[in-house]
Amino acid sequence: MAKKPTPAPQPALVHIPVASAGADSLSKEQKAFNRLTKRIGKLEGEVSEFRAAADQLRQRVQNEYRPLQTRHHDQRAALVRALGHAYEHQKLTKTERNKIVDLVVHRCADLLDRGYDDLEPIFDTLDPPPTAEEAAALAADEADLEAQTAEMMKDMYRRQFGIEFDEDADVSTPAKFQAYVTQQLAARKAEYEQQEAEAQERRAKRKKSPKQQAAADKKKAEEQNTTQAVRTLYMDLVKHLHPDREPDEAEKIRKTELLARVTTAYKAGELLTLLRLQLELNRIDQAHLENLAEDRLRYFNKLLREQARELDQQLFDEQTALQSFTGQGYFYTTSRAAMELDFLHMKANLEQKIRQLEAEVTAFGHDPNALKAFLKDYKIPRPGAGPMYIKL
């Protein structure tokens, strides 16, 4: 039997125990502390699990899915060659020819950008370049469309952002238009920030009422106390772990590593990590947590809420990054098993497309009627009908 992997060590549970069984003697802040530490532990597990599963999925995509995509593009290219040959050498109706043009020119044009240069003559045959007259007429139409679009965009930015366009402003291309808008918005932002700074300066000079001054002093004191609460934990651990005071070399290395963890957690504002390390190193015990003053717990809870929000954001960022990599939505998929199932489904679908294309290309080469049957089933999408997903 294969040896089971050693499970990763779980972080120390940081919670305030109830005084006696069946009693509900915890205060509001104590309950909030327990709720937040439990939530952070759960989020840490979700982030860690998702990150590990995402890394494994990325590796499998590179090793298993990307080669399938290459095979899929190869078969699409083979289909283009078969359709191009039939277009030139097989007796086809006008409708069948139009369908071949749509399939090749509109559904497989990306192959030219993927290195299938031998397909270029087929595209030139099915979609010949315009004549000089046609090119001139097309350029005129595009210029007229760009002018109409520019006027429409000007009107939209006037109404939504209050931007006025100078008569001599060069917005003749989308890039120039965007550059002008960016410049105007930056100027307005700078003006707004200047006004806000001046207003802030006036407010600072304005004498506060006793009530306002008391509120400001209270807020400042809470911020200082919150910072001091974390710094107290940090300094206690630093003093305990200082490697220069350790004569044993192995213990010195261990303390150096622990001190690095402490410093990283302190800089990141990870209060729970510092508390876990204090429990791990016997710097505090559960009774110490139970006897924490309410004001100290309030400061701790504020930091724990911030830590929970940061972990939520980390999970969202990991999910977004994986979605960008695969094109699949993973915002509600956090388990390794769900990702595995989704990957196998994607892989099976692509393998099925490859088999279908292989069979169709082979049939087209042996039986002209097979191509006609294929084209009969294919429907050219109607203009303006929205995005079409063709299984090629």
XYZ file of C-alpha atoms in Angstrom, residues 12-386:
375
model
C -3.304 26.227 17.173
C -6.965 26.853 17.967
C -7.314 30.311 19.453
C -10.582 30.695 21.324
C -11.917 31.788 24.670
C -13.418 28.819 26.553
C -16.739 28.954 28.352
C -16.265 28.909 32.099
C -18.395 25.793 32.662
C -20.338 23.261 30.627
C -23.767 24.469 29.588
C -23.030 28.026 30.707
C -23.229 31.014 28.421
C -21.003 33.364 30.340
C -19.042 34.899 27.455
C -19.365 38.604 26.819
C -20.290 40.140 23.476
C -16.648 40.869 22.593
C -15.539 37.380 23.681
C -18.170 35.788 21.437
C -17.096 38.038 18.580
C -13.459 37.033 19.162
C -14.308 33.326 18.979
C -16.499 33.827 15.915
C -13.787 35.787 14.084
C -10.932 33.406 14.909
C -13.056 30.490 13.707
C -13.928 32.322 10.489
C -10.315 33.253 9.806
C -9.227 29.652 10.324
C -11.880 28.505 7.858
C -10.871 31.141 5.293
C -7.190 30.253 5.641
C -8.067 26.648 4.878
C -10.157 27.647 1.851
C -7.427 29.885 0.440
C -4.773 27.214 0.973
C -6.927 24.443 -0.531
C -7.959 26.537 -3.520
C -4.383 27.651 -4.197
C -3.082 24.068 -4.101
C -5.930 22.808 -6.296
C -5.456 25.702 -8.731
C -1.724 25.031 -9.047
C -2.418 21.372 -9.762
C -5.071 22.306 -12.320
C -2.725 24.733 -14.082
C -0.140 21.956 -14.357
C -2.698 19.544 -15.789
C -3.919 22.133 -18.266
C -0.353 22.623 -19.527
C 0.461 18.917 -19.651
C -2.862 17.451 -20.817
C -5.201 20.139 -22.186
C -2.835 22.326 -24.224
C -1.674 19.368 -26.390
C -5.344 18.564 -27.045
C -5.927 22.153 -28.122
C -3.059 21.830 -30.589
C -4.592 18.628 -31.978
C -7.949 20.399 -32.186
C -6.457 23.273 -34.190
C -4.695 20.755 -36.438
C -8.029 19.109 -37.212
C -9.702 22.475 -37.802
C -6.892 23.281 -40.257
C -7.468 19.921 -41.955
C -11.166 20.800 -42.242
C -10.281 24.148 -43.865
C -8.091 22.331 -46.417
C -10.886 19.860 -47.181
C -13.458 22.646 -47.568
C -11.079 24.706 -49.704
C -10.441 21.723 -51.990
C -14.163 21.034 -52.315
C -14.856 24.720 -53.070
C -12.446 24.618 -56.041
C -12.955 21.089 -57.364
C -16.392 19.860 -56.356
C -19.697 20.748 -57.975
C -21.554 22.775 -55.369
C -24.595 25.008 -55.252
C -24.309 28.722 -54.511
C -25.745 28.130 -51.046
C -23.194 25.409 -50.324
C -20.377 27.687 -51.458
C -21.634 30.494 -49.221
C -21.693 28.104 -46.282
C -18.087 27.063 -46.927
C -17.066 30.732 -47.052
C -18.803 31.391 -43.732
C -17.285 28.324 -42.073
C -13.743 29.074 -43.206
C -13.557 32.865 -43.271
C -15.689 33.640 -40.219
C -15.171 30.572 -37.997
C -11.556 29.606 -38.623
C -9.735 32.893 -39.320
C -7.871 32.571 -35.999
C -5.840 29.703 -37.505
C -3.826 32.212 -39.544
C -2.629 33.743 -36.289
C -1.775 30.305 -34.892
C 0.930 29.566 -37.463
C -1.060 27.718 -40.164
C 0.400 29.827 -42.964
C -0.385 27.241 -45.642
C -4.081 28.113 -45.252
C -3.593 31.684 -46.466
C -4.173 30.877 -50.176
C -7.466 29.200 -49.254
C -8.613 32.310 -47.380
C -7.553 34.494 -50.321
C -9.611 32.313 -52.667
C -12.722 32.303 -50.468
C -12.377 35.921 -49.371
C -10.395 37.731 -52.119
C -8.916 41.142 -51.274
C -11.057 44.098 -52.441
C -10.355 45.917 -55.714
C -9.023 49.469 -55.645
C -12.537 50.856 -56.091
C -13.942 48.606 -53.384
C -11.097 49.520 -51.044
C -11.708 53.240 -51.592
C -15.440 52.835 -50.965
C -14.743 50.758 -47.838
C -12.298 53.363 -46.520
C -14.891 56.101 -47.087
C -17.539 54.094 -45.257
C -15.155 53.430 -42.351
C -14.222 57.119 -42.138
C -17.889 58.074 -42.073
C -18.611 55.456 -39.404
C -15.667 56.625 -37.286
C -16.903 60.235 -37.541
C -20.396 59.209 -36.419
C -18.960 57.113 -33.598
C -16.739 59.998 -32.458
C -19.725 62.365 -32.305
C -21.732 59.795 -30.377
C -18.869 59.279 -27.916
C -18.418 63.031 -27.500
C -22.086 63.408 -26.639
C -21.910 60.526 -24.154
C -18.847 61.958 -22.369
C -20.421 65.416 -22.281
C -23.563 64.081 -20.583
C -21.928 61.578 -18.233
C -18.670 63.323 -17.295
C -19.207 66.935 -18.310
C -16.202 66.892 -20.660
C -16.223 69.585 -23.326
C -14.249 68.972 -26.499
C -12.235 71.849 -27.977
C -12.929 72.550 -31.625
C -9.276 71.960 -32.524
C -9.010 68.734 -30.446
C -7.714 65.865 -32.579
C -9.954 62.887 -31.786
C -9.874 61.410 -35.276
C -8.889 57.907 -34.099
C -10.001 55.823 -31.103
C -6.496 56.097 -29.608
C -6.440 59.885 -29.928
C -9.983 60.108 -28.560
C -9.044 58.020 -25.516
C -5.872 60.060 -24.969
C -7.865 63.319 -25.003
C -10.495 61.953 -22.604
C -7.798 60.601 -20.263
C -6.078 63.984 -20.240
C -9.319 65.817 -19.469
C -10.267 63.392 -16.696
C -6.790 63.656 -15.169
C -7.045 67.459 -15.171
C -10.471 67.312 -13.521
C -9.199 64.818 -10.935
C -6.234 67.061 -10.096
C -8.570 70.036 -9.734
C -10.924 68.037 -7.495
C -8.044 66.809 -5.317
C -6.764 70.356 -4.963
C -10.198 71.539 -3.884
C -10.480 68.660 -1.412
C -7.051 69.438 0.025
C -7.992 73.071 0.478
C -11.299 72.071 2.093
C -9.493 69.628 4.386
C -7.075 72.363 5.392
C -9.956 74.690 6.177
C -11.672 71.989 8.236
C -8.459 71.351 10.144
C -8.145 75.025 11.003
C -11.772 75.283 12.000
C -12.233 75.001 15.755
C -14.011 71.790 16.739
C -16.871 71.703 19.176
C -16.208 69.872 22.466
C -18.237 66.910 21.187
C -16.328 66.766 17.879
C -12.987 67.088 19.639
C -13.903 64.286 22.031
C -14.908 62.026 19.127
C -11.657 62.817 17.279
C -9.594 62.141 20.399
C -11.431 58.867 20.993
C -10.842 57.706 17.412
C -7.149 58.596 17.599
C -6.784 56.819 20.940
C -8.471 53.674 19.590
C -6.160 53.612 16.576
C -3.124 54.004 18.839
C -4.371 51.317 21.217
C -5.062 48.914 18.362
C -1.551 49.426 17.014
C -0.078 49.070 20.480
C -2.039 45.864 21.136
C -0.392 44.137 18.183
C 3.011 45.647 18.896
C 2.893 44.302 22.457
C 2.406 40.759 21.140
C 5.124 41.278 18.563
C 7.702 42.618 21.010
C 7.044 39.771 23.465
C 7.719 37.212 20.716
C 10.780 39.062 19.441
C 12.331 39.123 22.921
C 11.576 35.427 23.416
C 12.897 34.340 20.012
C 15.919 36.612 19.612
C 18.504 34.211 18.099
C 21.558 36.108 19.331
C 20.766 35.007 22.869
C 20.622 31.314 21.975
C 23.865 29.296 22.409
C 22.560 26.090 20.781
C 23.046 26.269 17.006
C 20.036 24.101 16.077
C 17.784 26.052 18.411
C 19.201 29.274 17.016
C 18.168 28.252 13.496
C 14.671 27.309 14.714
C 14.238 30.638 16.463
C 15.464 32.535 13.414
C 12.808 30.829 11.289
C 10.116 31.511 13.885
C 11.204 35.138 14.156
C 10.838 35.509 10.401
C 7.253 34.198 10.685
C 6.564 36.626 13.518
C 7.917 39.610 11.570
C 5.946 38.679 8.440
C 2.729 38.325 10.455
C 3.332 41.631 12.242
C 3.931 43.547 9.004
C 0.791 41.986 7.484
C -1.287 42.802 10.570
C -2.086 39.101 11.132
C -3.090 39.220 14.767
C -4.351 35.641 14.822
C -1.000 34.330 13.591
C 0.770 36.144 16.419
C -1.693 34.738 18.974
C -1.185 31.223 17.599
C 2.560 31.601 17.928
C 2.164 32.812 21.507
C 0.098 29.726 22.300
C 2.556 27.484 20.462
C 5.495 28.928 22.399
C 3.615 28.932 25.713
C 3.830 32.696 25.997
C 0.116 32.767 26.813
C -2.537 30.162 27.623
C -6.309 29.926 27.209
C -6.816 31.386 30.674
C -4.891 34.453 29.563
C -7.300 34.895 26.655
C -10.268 34.438 28.944
C -9.063 37.249 31.196
C -8.367 39.770 28.443
C -9.958 43.117 29.197
C -12.963 44.121 27.112
C -11.201 47.119 25.605
C -8.238 44.951 24.551
C -10.643 42.420 23.024
C -12.361 45.227 21.126
C -9.038 46.259 19.598
C -8.226 42.632 18.779
C -11.625 42.120 17.133
C -11.124 45.155 14.921
C -7.871 43.684 13.619
C -9.423 40.241 13.194
C -12.211 41.710 11.077
C -9.618 43.344 8.832
C -7.733 40.041 8.578
C -10.955 38.230 7.596
C -11.660 40.821 4.889
C -8.144 40.436 3.508
C -8.553 36.655 3.356
C -11.872 37.057 1.539
C -10.060 39.247 -0.995
C -7.219 36.727 -1.318
C -9.686 33.957 -2.140
C -11.455 36.160 -4.673
C -8.119 37.082 -6.300
C -7.093 33.423 -6.535
C -10.426 32.540 -8.118
C -10.202 35.433 -10.585
C -6.657 34.500 -11.591
C -7.693 30.903 -12.269
C -10.724 32.058 -14.237
C -8.450 34.215 -16.427
C -6.179 31.211 -17.005
C -8.855 28.675 -17.947
C -11.791 30.809 -19.081
C -13.976 28.950 -16.592
C -15.768 30.458 -13.596
C -14.439 29.221 -10.254
C -16.075 31.719 -7.915
C -18.244 29.011 -6.364
C -15.817 26.129 -6.774
C -13.323 25.756 -3.967
C -12.854 21.996 -3.711
C -10.210 19.961 -5.499
C -12.815 17.335 -6.458
C -15.064 19.911 -8.152
C -12.131 21.313 -10.138
C -11.095 17.806 -11.161
C -14.620 17.032 -12.380
C -14.798 20.292 -14.316
C -11.396 19.678 -15.920
C -12.324 16.139 -16.965
C -15.544 17.488 -18.470
C -13.646 20.137 -20.460
C -11.094 17.570 -21.601
C -13.774 15.065 -22.669
C -15.621 17.724 -24.660
C -12.464 18.717 -26.532
C -11.565 15.078 -27.233
C -15.067 14.556 -28.615
C -14.681 17.582 -30.914
C -11.348 16.224 -32.180
C -12.869 12.808 -32.938
C -15.807 14.444 -34.717
C -13.549 16.616 -36.870
C -11.287 13.654 -37.706
C -14.292 11.612 -38.829
C -15.739 14.474 -40.887
C -12.469 15.285 -42.681
C -11.940 11.597 -43.484
C -15.515 11.273 -44.776
C -15.214 14.394 -46.958
C -12.139 12.891 -48.639
C -13.932 9.661 -49.537
C -17.544 10.672 -50.153
C -18.639 14.005 -51.731
C -22.153 13.357 -50.422
C -20.822 13.446 -46.853
C -19.738 17.059 -47.393
C -23.120 17.955 -48.879
C -24.878 16.403 -45.881
C -22.596 18.350 -43.531
C -23.301 21.626 -45.345
C -27.024 20.920 -45.410
C -27.098 20.733 -41.619
C -24.987 23.876 -41.198
C -26.910 27.141 -40.851
C -25.242 30.488 -41.496
C -25.909 32.654 -38.432
C -28.211 35.570 -39.068
C -26.644 39.035 -38.749
C -27.244 40.585 -35.349
C -28.388 37.333 -33.780
C -25.704 37.553 -31.087
